[in-house]
CSV table of C-alpha atoms and ligand atoms in Angstrom, one decimal:
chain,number,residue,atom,x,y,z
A,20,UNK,CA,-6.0,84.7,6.0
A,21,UNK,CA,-4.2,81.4,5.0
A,22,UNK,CA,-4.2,80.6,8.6
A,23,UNK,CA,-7.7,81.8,9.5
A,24,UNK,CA,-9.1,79.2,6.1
A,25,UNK,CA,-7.0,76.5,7.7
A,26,UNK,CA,-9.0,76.4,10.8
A,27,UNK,CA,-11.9,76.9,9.3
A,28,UNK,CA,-11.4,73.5,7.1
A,29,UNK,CA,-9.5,72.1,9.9
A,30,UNK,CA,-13.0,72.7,12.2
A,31,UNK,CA,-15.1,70.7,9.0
A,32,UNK,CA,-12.6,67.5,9.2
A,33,UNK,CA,-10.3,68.0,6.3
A,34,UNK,CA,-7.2,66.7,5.8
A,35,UNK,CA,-5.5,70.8,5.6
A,36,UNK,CA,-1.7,71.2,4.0
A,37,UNK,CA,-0.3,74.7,4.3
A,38,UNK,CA,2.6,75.8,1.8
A,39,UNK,CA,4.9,78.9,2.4
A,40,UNK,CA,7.6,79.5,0.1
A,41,UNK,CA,9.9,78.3,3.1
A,42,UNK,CA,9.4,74.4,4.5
A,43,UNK,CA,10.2,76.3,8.4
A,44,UNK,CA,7.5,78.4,8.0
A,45,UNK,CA,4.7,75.8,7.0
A,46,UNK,CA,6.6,73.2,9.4
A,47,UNK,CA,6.0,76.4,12.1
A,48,UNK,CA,2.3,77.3,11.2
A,49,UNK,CA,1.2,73.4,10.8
A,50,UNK,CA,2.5,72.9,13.7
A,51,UNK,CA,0.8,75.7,15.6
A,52,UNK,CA,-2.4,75.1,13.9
A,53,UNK,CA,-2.5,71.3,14.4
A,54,UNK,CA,-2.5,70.6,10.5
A,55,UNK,CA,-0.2,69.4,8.0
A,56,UNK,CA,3.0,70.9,6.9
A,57,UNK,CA,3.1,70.2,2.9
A,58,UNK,CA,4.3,71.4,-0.8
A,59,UNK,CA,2.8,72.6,-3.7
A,60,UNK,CA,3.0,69.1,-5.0
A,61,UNK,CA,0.3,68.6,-2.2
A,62,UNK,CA,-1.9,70.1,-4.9
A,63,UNK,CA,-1.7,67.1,-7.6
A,64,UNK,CA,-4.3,65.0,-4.7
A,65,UNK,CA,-6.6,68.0,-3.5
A,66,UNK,CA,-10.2,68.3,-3.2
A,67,UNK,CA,-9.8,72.2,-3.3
A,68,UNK,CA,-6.4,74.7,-3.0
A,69,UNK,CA,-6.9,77.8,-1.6
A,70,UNK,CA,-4.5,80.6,-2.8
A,71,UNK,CA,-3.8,83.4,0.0
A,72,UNK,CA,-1.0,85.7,-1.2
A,73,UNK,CA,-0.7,89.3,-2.0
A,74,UNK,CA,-2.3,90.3,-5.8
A,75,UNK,CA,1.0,90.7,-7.1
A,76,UNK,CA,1.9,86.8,-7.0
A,77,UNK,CA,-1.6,85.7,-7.3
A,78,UNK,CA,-1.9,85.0,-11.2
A,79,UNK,CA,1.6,83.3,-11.3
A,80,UNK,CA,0.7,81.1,-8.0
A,81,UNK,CA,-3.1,80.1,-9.2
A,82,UNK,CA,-1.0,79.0,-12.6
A,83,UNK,CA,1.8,77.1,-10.7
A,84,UNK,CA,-0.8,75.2,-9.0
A,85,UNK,CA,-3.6,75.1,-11.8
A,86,UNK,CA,-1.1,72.9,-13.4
A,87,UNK,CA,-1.1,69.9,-11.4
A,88,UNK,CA,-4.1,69.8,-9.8
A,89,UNK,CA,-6.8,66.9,-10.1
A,90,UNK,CA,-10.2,67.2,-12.1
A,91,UNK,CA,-13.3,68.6,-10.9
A,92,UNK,CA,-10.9,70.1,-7.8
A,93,UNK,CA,-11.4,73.7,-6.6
A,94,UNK,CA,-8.9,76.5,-6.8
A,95,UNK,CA,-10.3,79.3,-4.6
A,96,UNK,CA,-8.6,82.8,-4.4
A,97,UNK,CA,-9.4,85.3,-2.0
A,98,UNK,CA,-8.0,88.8,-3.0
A,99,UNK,CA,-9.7,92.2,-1.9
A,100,UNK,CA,-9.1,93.4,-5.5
A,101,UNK,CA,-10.8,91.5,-8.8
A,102,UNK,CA,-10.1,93.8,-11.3
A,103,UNK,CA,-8.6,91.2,-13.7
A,104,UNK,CA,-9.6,88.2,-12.0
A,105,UNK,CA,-11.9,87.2,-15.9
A,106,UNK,CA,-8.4,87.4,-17.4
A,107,UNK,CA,-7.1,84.9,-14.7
A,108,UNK,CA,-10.0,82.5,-14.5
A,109,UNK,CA,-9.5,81.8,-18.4
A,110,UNK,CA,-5.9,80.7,-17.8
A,111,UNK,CA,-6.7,78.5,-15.2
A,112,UNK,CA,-7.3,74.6,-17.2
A,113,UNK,CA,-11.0,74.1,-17.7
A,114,UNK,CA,-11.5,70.9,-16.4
A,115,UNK,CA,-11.1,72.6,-12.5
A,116,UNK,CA,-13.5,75.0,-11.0
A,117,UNK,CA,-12.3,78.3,-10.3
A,118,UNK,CA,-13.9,80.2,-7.3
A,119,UNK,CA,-13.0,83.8,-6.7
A,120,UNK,CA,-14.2,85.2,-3.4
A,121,UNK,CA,-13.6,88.1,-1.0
A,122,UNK,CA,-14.1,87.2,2.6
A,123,UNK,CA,-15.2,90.9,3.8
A,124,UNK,CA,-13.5,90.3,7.4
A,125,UNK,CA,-10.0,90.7,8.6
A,126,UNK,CA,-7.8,86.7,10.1
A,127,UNK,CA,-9.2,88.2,13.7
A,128,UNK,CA,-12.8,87.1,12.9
A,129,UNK,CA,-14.0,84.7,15.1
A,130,UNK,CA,-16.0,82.6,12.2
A,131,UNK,CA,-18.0,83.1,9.4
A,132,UNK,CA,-21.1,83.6,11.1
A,133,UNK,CA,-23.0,86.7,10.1
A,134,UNK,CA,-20.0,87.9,7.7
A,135,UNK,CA,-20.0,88.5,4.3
A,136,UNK,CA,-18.5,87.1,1.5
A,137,UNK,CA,-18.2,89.1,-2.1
A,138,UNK,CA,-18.4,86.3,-4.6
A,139,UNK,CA,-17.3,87.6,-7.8
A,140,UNK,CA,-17.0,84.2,-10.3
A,141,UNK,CA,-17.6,81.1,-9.8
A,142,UNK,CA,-16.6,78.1,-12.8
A,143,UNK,CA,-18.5,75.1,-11.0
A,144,UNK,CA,-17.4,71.8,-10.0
A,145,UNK,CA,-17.9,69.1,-7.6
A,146,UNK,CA,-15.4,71.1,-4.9
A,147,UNK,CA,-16.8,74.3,-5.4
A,148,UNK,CA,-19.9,74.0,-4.7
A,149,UNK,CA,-19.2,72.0,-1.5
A,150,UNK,CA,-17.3,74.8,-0.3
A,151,UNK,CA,-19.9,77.3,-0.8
A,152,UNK,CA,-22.6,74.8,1.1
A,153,UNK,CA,-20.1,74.6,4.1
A,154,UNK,CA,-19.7,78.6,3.9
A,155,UNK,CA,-23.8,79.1,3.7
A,156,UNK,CA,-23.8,76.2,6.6
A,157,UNK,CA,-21.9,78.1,8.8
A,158,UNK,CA,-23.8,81.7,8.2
A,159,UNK,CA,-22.0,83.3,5.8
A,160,UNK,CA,-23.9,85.6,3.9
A,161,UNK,CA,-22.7,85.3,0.0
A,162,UNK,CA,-23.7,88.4,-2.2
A,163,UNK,CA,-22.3,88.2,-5.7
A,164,UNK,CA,-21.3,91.1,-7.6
A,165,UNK,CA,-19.3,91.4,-11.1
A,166,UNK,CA,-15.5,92.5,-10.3
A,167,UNK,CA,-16.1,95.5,-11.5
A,168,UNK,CA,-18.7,96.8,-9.2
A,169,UNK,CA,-17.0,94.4,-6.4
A,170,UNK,CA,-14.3,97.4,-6.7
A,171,UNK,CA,-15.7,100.3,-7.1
A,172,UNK,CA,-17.6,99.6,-3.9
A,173,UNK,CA,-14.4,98.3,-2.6
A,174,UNK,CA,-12.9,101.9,-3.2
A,175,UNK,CA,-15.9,103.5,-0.9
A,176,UNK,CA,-16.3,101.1,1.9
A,177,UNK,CA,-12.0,100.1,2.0
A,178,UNK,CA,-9.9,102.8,0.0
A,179,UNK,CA,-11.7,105.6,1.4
A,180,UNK,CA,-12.5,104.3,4.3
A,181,UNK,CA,-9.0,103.0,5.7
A,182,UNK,CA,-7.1,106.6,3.9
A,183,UNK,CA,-9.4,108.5,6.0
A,184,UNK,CA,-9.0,106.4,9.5
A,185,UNK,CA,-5.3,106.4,8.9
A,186,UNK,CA,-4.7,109.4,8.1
A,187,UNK,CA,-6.8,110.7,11.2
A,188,UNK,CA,-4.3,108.7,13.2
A,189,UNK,CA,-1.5,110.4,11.6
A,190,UNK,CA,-2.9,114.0,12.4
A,191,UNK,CA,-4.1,113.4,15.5
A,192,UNK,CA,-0.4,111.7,16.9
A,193,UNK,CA,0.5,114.8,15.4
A,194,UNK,CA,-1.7,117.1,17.1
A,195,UNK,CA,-2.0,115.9,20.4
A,196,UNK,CA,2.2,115.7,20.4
A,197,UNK,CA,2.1,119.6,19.7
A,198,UNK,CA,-0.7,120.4,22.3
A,199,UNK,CA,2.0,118.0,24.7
A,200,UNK,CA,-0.5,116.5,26.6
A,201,UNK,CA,-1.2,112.2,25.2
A,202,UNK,CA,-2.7,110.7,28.6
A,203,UNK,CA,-6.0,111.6,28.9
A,204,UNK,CA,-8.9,110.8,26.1
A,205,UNK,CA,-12.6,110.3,25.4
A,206,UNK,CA,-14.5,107.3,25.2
A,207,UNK,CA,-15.0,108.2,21.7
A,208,UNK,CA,-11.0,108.9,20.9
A,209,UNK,CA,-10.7,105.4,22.4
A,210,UNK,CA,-12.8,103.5,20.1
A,211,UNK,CA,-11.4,105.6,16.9
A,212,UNK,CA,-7.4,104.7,18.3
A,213,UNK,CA,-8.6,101.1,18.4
A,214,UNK,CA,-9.9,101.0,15.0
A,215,UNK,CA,-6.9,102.9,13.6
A,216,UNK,CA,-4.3,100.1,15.9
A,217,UNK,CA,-6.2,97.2,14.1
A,218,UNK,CA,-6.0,98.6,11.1
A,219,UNK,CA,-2.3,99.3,11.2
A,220,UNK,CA,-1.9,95.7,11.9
A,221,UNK,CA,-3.2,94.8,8.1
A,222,UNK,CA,-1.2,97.4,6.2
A,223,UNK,CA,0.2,95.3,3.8
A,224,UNK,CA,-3.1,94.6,2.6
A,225,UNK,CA,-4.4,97.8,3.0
A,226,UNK,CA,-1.6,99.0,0.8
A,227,UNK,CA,-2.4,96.7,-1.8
A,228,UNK,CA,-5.8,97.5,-2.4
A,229,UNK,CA,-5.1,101.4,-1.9
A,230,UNK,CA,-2.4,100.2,-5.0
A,231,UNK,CA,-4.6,97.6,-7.1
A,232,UNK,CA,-8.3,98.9,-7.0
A,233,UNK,CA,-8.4,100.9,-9.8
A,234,UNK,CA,-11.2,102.8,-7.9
A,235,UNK,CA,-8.9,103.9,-5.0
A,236,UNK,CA,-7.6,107.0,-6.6
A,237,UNK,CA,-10.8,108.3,-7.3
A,238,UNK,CA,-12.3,107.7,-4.1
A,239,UNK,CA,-9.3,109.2,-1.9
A,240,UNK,CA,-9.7,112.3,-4.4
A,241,UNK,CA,-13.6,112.5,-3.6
A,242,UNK,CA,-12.2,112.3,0.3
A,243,UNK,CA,-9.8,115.2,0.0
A,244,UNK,CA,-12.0,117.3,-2.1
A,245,UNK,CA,-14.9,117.0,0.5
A,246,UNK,CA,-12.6,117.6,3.4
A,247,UNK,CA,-11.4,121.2,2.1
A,248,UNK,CA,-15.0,121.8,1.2
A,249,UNK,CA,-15.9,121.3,5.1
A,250,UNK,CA,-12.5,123.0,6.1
A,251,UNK,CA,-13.2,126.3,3.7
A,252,UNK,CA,-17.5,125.8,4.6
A,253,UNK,CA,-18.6,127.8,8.4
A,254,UNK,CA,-18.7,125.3,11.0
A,255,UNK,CA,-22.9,125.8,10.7
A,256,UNK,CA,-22.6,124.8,7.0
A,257,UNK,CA,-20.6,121.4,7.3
A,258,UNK,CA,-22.7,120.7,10.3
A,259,UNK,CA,-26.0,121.4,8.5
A,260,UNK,CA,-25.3,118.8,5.6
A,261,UNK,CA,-24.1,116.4,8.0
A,262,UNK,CA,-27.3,116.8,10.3
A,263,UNK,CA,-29.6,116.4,6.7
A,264,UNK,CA,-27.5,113.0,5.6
A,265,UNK,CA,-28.2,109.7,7.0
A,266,UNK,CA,-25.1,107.8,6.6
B,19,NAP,N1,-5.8,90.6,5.7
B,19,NAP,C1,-7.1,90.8,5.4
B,19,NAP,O1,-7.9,91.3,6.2
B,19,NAP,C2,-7.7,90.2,4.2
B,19,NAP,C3,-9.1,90.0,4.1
B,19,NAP,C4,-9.7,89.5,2.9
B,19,NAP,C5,-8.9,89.1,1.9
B,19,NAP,N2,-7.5,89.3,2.0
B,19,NAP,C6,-6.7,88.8,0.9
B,19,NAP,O2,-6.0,87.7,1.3
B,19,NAP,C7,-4.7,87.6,0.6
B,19,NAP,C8,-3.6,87.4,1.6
B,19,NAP,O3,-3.6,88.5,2.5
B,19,NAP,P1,-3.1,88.3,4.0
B,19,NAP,O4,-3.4,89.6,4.7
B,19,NAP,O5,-3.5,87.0,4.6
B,19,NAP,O6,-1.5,88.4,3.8
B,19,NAP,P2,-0.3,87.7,4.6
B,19,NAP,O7,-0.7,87.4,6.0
B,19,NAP,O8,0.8,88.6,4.4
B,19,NAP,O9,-0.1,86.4,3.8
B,19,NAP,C9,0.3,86.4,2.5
B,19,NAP,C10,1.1,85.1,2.2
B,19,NAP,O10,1.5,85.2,0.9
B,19,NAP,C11,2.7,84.6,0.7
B,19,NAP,N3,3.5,85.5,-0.2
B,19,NAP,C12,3.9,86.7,-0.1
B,19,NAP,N4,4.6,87.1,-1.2
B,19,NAP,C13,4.5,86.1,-2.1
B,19,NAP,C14,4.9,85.9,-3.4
B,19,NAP,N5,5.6,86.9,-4.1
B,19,NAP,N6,4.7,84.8,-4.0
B,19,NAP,C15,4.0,83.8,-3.4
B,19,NAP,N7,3.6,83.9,-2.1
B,19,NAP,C16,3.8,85.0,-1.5
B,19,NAP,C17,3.4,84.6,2.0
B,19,NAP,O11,3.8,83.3,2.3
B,19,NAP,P3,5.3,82.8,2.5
B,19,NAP,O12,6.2,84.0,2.7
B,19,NAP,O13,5.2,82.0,3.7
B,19,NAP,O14,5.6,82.0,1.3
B,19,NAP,C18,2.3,85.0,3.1
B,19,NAP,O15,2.2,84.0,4.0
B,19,NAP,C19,-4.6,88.9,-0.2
B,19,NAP,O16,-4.9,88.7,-1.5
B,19,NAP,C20,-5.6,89.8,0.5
B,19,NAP,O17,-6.1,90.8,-0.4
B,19,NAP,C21,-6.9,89.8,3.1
């Protein structure tokens, strides 16, 4: 997602500086996305940082870089889980504004257009409310919700969702191994294997929010129990809900 916000603020005219952990990588993505290659020092001039890294180093990076950067600046963070993102906002130094969003597409998406955005706090200054007038610009549609429900519908429309697609994928390699016959399909078995192959390219975040949301438990139990309640049900009693519910 780091890469996909770098064109986007490449595409607006900025100045952009990516940071990896290792100078080769940043020196390989600048490079490959026409920006600059830079360090976290970088942040000390910035108009606005945008943290992309996995929940687990997302309180100690927002801090690293909360330190040094310049008043009135932005320091955005994008993770798909805000449980506990109150808690991080109050450690960031108040005289930044702290913007804590959840762009609700995948680094494939073509651009912002049409796609929503979870914003789940915003502390304002100058640079945050720039960003979200370039976001709005471009068509993004920004809904706000408190971190708590941002989860809990995170747990429905991602935890459940991506358990249920994967492990469909699972079974059904399974399956169709045992039957001993892979090469033939239906158009609908080929729009299901593409979803499940795009989703197994973002495990590591699928993992994290199956891990972080505090929802996702819950929701993959509410999964299983319905799926033994349609397995034990006749075949006319699954199907008669399902023709009754508009989903
Ligand atoms: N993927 C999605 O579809 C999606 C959508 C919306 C929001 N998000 C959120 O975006 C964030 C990034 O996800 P992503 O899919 O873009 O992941 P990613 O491609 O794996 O990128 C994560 C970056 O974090 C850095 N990183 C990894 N471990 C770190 C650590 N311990 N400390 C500091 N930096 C570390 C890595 O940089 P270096 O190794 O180069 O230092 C890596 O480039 C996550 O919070 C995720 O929830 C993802």
């Amino acid at each position: 997602m780091g890469r996909w916000f770098s064109r986007f603020f490449k595409e607006l005219n900025y100045r952009v500086f990516v940071y990896s952990r290792k100078l080769e990588t940043a020196d390989n993505v600048a490079r490959a996305l026409g920006v600059y290659s830079g360090s976290m020092e970088d942040a000390e001039d910035s108009d606005i940082v945008l943290v992309s890294v996995p929940w687990d180093a997302l309180a100690g990076t927002c801090g690293r870089l909360g330190e040094k950067m310049k008043k009135g600046s932005a320091l955005v963070e994008i993770s798909a889980v805000k449980t506990g993102v109150e808690k991080l906002a109050e450690s960031i130094p108040g005289h930044l504004g702290f913007l804590s969003i959840h762009p609700l597409f995948g680094p494939n998406a073509k651009g912002v257009k049409g796609q929503d955005i979870v914003m789940v706090l915003n502390r304002e200054s100058p640079w945050v409310w720039t960003l979200l007038e370039h976001l709005e610009k471009k068509g993004a549609k920004l809904v706000i919700m408190s971190s708590r429900n941002h989860d809990r519908y995170m747990a429905c429309i991602q935890s459940l969702h991506h358990f249920a697609i994967l492990s469909l994928g699972y079974a059904l390699k399974t399956c169709s191994r045992k039957a001993g016959f892979e090469e033939i399909s239906t158009r609908s078995m080929r729009a299901t294997v593409r979803n499940i192959r795009s989703m197994q390219r973002n495990l590591d975040t699928i993992a994290e929010i199956q891990k972080n949301n505090p929802y996702s438990r819950e929701a993959r139990e509410l999964f299983l129990r319905i799926v033994k309640e349609f397995a034990e049900d006749k075949p006319e009693e699954w199907v008669r809900k399902l023709g009754k519910t508009k989903i």
